[in-house]
PDB file of C-alpha atoms in Angstrom:
ATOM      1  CA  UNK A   1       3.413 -32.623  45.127  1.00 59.00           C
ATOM      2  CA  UNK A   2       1.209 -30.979  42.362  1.00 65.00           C
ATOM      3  CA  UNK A   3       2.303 -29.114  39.588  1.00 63.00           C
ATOM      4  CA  UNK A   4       2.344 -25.415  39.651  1.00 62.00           C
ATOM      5  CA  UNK A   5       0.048 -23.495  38.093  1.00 56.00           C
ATOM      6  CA  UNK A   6       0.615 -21.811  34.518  1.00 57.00           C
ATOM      7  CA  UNK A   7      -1.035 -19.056  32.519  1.00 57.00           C
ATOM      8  CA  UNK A   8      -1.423 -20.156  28.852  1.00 60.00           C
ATOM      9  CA  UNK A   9      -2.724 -22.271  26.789  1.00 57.00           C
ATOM     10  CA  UNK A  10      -2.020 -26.150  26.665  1.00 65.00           C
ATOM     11  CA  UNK A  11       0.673 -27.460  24.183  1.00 65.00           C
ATOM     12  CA  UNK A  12      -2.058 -28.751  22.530  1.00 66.00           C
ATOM     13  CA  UNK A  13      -3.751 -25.599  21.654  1.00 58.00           C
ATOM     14  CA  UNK A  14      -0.057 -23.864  21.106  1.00 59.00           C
ATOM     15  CA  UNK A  15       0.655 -25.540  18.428  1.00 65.00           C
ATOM     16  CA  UNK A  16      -2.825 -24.612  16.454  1.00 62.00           C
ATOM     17  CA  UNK A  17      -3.162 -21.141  17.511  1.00 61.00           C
ATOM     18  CA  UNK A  18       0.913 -20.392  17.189  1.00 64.00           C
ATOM     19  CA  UNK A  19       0.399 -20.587  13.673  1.00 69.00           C
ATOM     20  CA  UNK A  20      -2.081 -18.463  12.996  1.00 66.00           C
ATOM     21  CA  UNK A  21      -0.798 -15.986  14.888  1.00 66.00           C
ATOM     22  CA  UNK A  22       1.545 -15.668  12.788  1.00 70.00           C
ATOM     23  CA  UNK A  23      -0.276 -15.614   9.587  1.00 73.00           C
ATOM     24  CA  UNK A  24      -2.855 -12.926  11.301  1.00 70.00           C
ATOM     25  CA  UNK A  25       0.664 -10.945  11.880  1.00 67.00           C
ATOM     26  CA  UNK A  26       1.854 -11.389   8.426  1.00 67.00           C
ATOM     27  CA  UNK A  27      -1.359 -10.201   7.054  1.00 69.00           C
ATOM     28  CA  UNK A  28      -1.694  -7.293   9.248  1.00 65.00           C
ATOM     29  CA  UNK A  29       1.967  -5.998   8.118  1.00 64.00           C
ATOM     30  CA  UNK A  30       1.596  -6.777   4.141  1.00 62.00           C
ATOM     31  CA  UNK A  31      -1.327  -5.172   4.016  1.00 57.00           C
ATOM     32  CA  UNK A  32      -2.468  -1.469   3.519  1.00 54.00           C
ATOM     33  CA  UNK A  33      -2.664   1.804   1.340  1.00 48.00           C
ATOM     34  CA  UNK A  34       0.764   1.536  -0.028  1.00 50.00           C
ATOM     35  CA  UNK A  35      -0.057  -1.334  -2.799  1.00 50.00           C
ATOM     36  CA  UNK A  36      -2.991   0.559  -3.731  1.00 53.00           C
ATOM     37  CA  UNK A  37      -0.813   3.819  -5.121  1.00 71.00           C
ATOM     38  CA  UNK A  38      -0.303   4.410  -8.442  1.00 80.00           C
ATOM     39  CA  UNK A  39       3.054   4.830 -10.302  1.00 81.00           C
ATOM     40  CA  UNK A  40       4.822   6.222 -13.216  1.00 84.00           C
ATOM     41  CA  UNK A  41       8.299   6.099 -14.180  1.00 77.00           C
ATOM     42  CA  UNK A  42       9.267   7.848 -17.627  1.00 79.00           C
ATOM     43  CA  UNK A  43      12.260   9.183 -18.402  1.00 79.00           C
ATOM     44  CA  UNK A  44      10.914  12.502 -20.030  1.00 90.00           C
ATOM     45  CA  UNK A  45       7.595  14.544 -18.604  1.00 93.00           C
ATOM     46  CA  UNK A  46       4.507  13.646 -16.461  1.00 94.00           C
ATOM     47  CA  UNK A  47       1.492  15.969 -16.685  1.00 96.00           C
ATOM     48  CA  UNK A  48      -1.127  15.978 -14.538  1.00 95.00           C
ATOM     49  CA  UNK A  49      -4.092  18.400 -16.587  1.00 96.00           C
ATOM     50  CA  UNK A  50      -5.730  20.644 -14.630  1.00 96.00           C
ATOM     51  CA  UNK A  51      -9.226  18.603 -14.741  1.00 95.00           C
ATOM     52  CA  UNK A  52      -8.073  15.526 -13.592  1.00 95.00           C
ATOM     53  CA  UNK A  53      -8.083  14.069  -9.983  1.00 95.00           C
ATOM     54  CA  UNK A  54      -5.904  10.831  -8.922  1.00 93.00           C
ATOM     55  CA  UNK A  55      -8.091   9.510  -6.077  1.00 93.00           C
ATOM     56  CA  UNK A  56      -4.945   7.901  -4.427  1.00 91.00           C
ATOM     57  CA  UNK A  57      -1.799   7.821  -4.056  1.00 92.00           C
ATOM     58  CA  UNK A  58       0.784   9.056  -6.818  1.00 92.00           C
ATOM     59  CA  UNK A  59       4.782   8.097  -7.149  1.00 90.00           C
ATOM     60  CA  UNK A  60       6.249  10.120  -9.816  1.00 92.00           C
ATOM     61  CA  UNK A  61       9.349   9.660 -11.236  1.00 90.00           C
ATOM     62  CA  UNK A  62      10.372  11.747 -14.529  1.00 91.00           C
ATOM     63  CA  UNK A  63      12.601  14.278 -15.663  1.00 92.00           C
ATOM     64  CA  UNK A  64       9.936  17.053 -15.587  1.00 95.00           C
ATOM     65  CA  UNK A  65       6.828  16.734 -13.368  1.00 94.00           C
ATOM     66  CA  UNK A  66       4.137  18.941 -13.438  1.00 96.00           C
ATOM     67  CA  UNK A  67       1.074  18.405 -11.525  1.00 97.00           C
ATOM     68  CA  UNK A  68      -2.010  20.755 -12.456  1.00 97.00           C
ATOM     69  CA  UNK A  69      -4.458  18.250 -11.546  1.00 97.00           C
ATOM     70  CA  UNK A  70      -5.508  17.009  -7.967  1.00 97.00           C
ATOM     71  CA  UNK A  71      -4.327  14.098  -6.096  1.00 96.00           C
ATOM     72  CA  UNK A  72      -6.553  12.761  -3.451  1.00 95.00           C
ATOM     73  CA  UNK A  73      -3.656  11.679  -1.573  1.00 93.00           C
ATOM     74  CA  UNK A  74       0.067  11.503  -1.345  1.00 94.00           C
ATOM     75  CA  UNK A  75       2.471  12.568  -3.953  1.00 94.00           C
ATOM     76  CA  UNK A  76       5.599  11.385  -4.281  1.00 91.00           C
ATOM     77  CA  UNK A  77       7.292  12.986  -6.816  1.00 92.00           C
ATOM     78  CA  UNK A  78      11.555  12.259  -8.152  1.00 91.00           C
ATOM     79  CA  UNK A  79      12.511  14.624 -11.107  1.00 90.00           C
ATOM     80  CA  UNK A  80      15.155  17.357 -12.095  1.00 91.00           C
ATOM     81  CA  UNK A  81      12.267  19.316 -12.035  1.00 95.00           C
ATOM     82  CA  UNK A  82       9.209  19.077 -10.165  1.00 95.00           C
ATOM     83  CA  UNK A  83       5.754  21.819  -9.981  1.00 97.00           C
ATOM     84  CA  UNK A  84       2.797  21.327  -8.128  1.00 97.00           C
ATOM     85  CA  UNK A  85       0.168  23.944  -9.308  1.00 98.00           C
ATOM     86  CA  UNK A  86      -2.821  21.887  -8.281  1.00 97.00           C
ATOM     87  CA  UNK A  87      -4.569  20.265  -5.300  1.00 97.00           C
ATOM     88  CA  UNK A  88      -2.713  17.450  -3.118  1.00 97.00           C
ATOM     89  CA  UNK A  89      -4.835  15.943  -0.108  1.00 97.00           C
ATOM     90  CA  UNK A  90      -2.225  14.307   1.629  1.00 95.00           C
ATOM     91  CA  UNK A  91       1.521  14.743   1.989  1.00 95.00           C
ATOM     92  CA  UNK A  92       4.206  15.653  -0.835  1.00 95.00           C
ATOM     93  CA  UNK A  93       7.287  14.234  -0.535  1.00 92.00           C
ATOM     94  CA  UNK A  94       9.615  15.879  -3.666  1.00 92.00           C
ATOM     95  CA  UNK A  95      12.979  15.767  -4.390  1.00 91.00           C
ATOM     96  CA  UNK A  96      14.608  17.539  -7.570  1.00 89.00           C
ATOM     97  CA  UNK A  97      17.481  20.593  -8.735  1.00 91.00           C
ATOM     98  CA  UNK A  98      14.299  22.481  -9.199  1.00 94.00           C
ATOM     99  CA  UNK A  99      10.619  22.119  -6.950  1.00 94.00           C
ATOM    100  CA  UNK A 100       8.061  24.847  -7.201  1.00 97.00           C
ATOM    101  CA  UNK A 101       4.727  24.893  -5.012  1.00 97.00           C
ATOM    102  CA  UNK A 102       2.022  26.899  -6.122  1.00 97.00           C
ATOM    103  CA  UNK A 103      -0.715  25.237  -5.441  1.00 96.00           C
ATOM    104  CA  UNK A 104      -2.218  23.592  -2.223  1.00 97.00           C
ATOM    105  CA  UNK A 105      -0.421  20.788  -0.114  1.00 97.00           C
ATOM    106  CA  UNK A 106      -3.123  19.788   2.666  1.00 97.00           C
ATOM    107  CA  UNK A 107      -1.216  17.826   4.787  1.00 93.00           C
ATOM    108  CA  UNK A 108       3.020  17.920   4.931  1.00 93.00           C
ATOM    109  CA  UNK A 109       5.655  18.432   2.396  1.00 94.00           C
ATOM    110  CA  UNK A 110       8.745  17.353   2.339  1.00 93.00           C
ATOM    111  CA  UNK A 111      11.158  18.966  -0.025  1.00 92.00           C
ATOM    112  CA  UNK A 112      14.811  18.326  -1.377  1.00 87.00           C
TER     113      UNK A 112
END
């Protein structure tokens, strides 16, 4: 009697490419744009001047936040109050008692 066929690989072969699937996995999920953002966390004001330009992602957390500036990216911005009078490329995600848009969000915002 022979032995029926299989799809696969051998054991042999398992047991080196098993483990590198998993690393190639791990990699692929650890990496990517959201170590790359930068962050600030103060307890009184952030300012973001009118001629400056973040070019990547911004997390904001501060009483007041004011962005004048542009951010080639997301913002993410926590704060009792929160204004965005300048330029953001990507999506704003705020949350405050008090958020003001006047400038240009290019992509979504989210607001609370």
């Amino acid at each position: 009697m022979t032995k029926p066929f299989r799809w696969g690989l051998s054991p042999s072969l398992r047991r080196v490419w098993r483990p590198l699937g998993v690393i190639a996995l791990l990699v692929f999920l650890l990496s990517g744009r959201a170590f790359a953002a930068e962050v600030v966390d103060t307890e009184n004001s952030y300012h973001l001047p009118q001629d400056q330009t973040i070019s990547d992602d911004l997390t904001v957390t501060a009483q007041e936040i004011i962005i004048d500036g542009t951010v080639e990216g997301d913002l993410v911005a926590f704060g009792a109050y929160v204004e965005v009078n300048g330029t953001v490329t990507g999506d704003l995600i705020a949350a405050g008692a008090e958020v003001r848009i006047n400038g240009v969000v290019q992509d979504d915002a989210r607001v609370a």
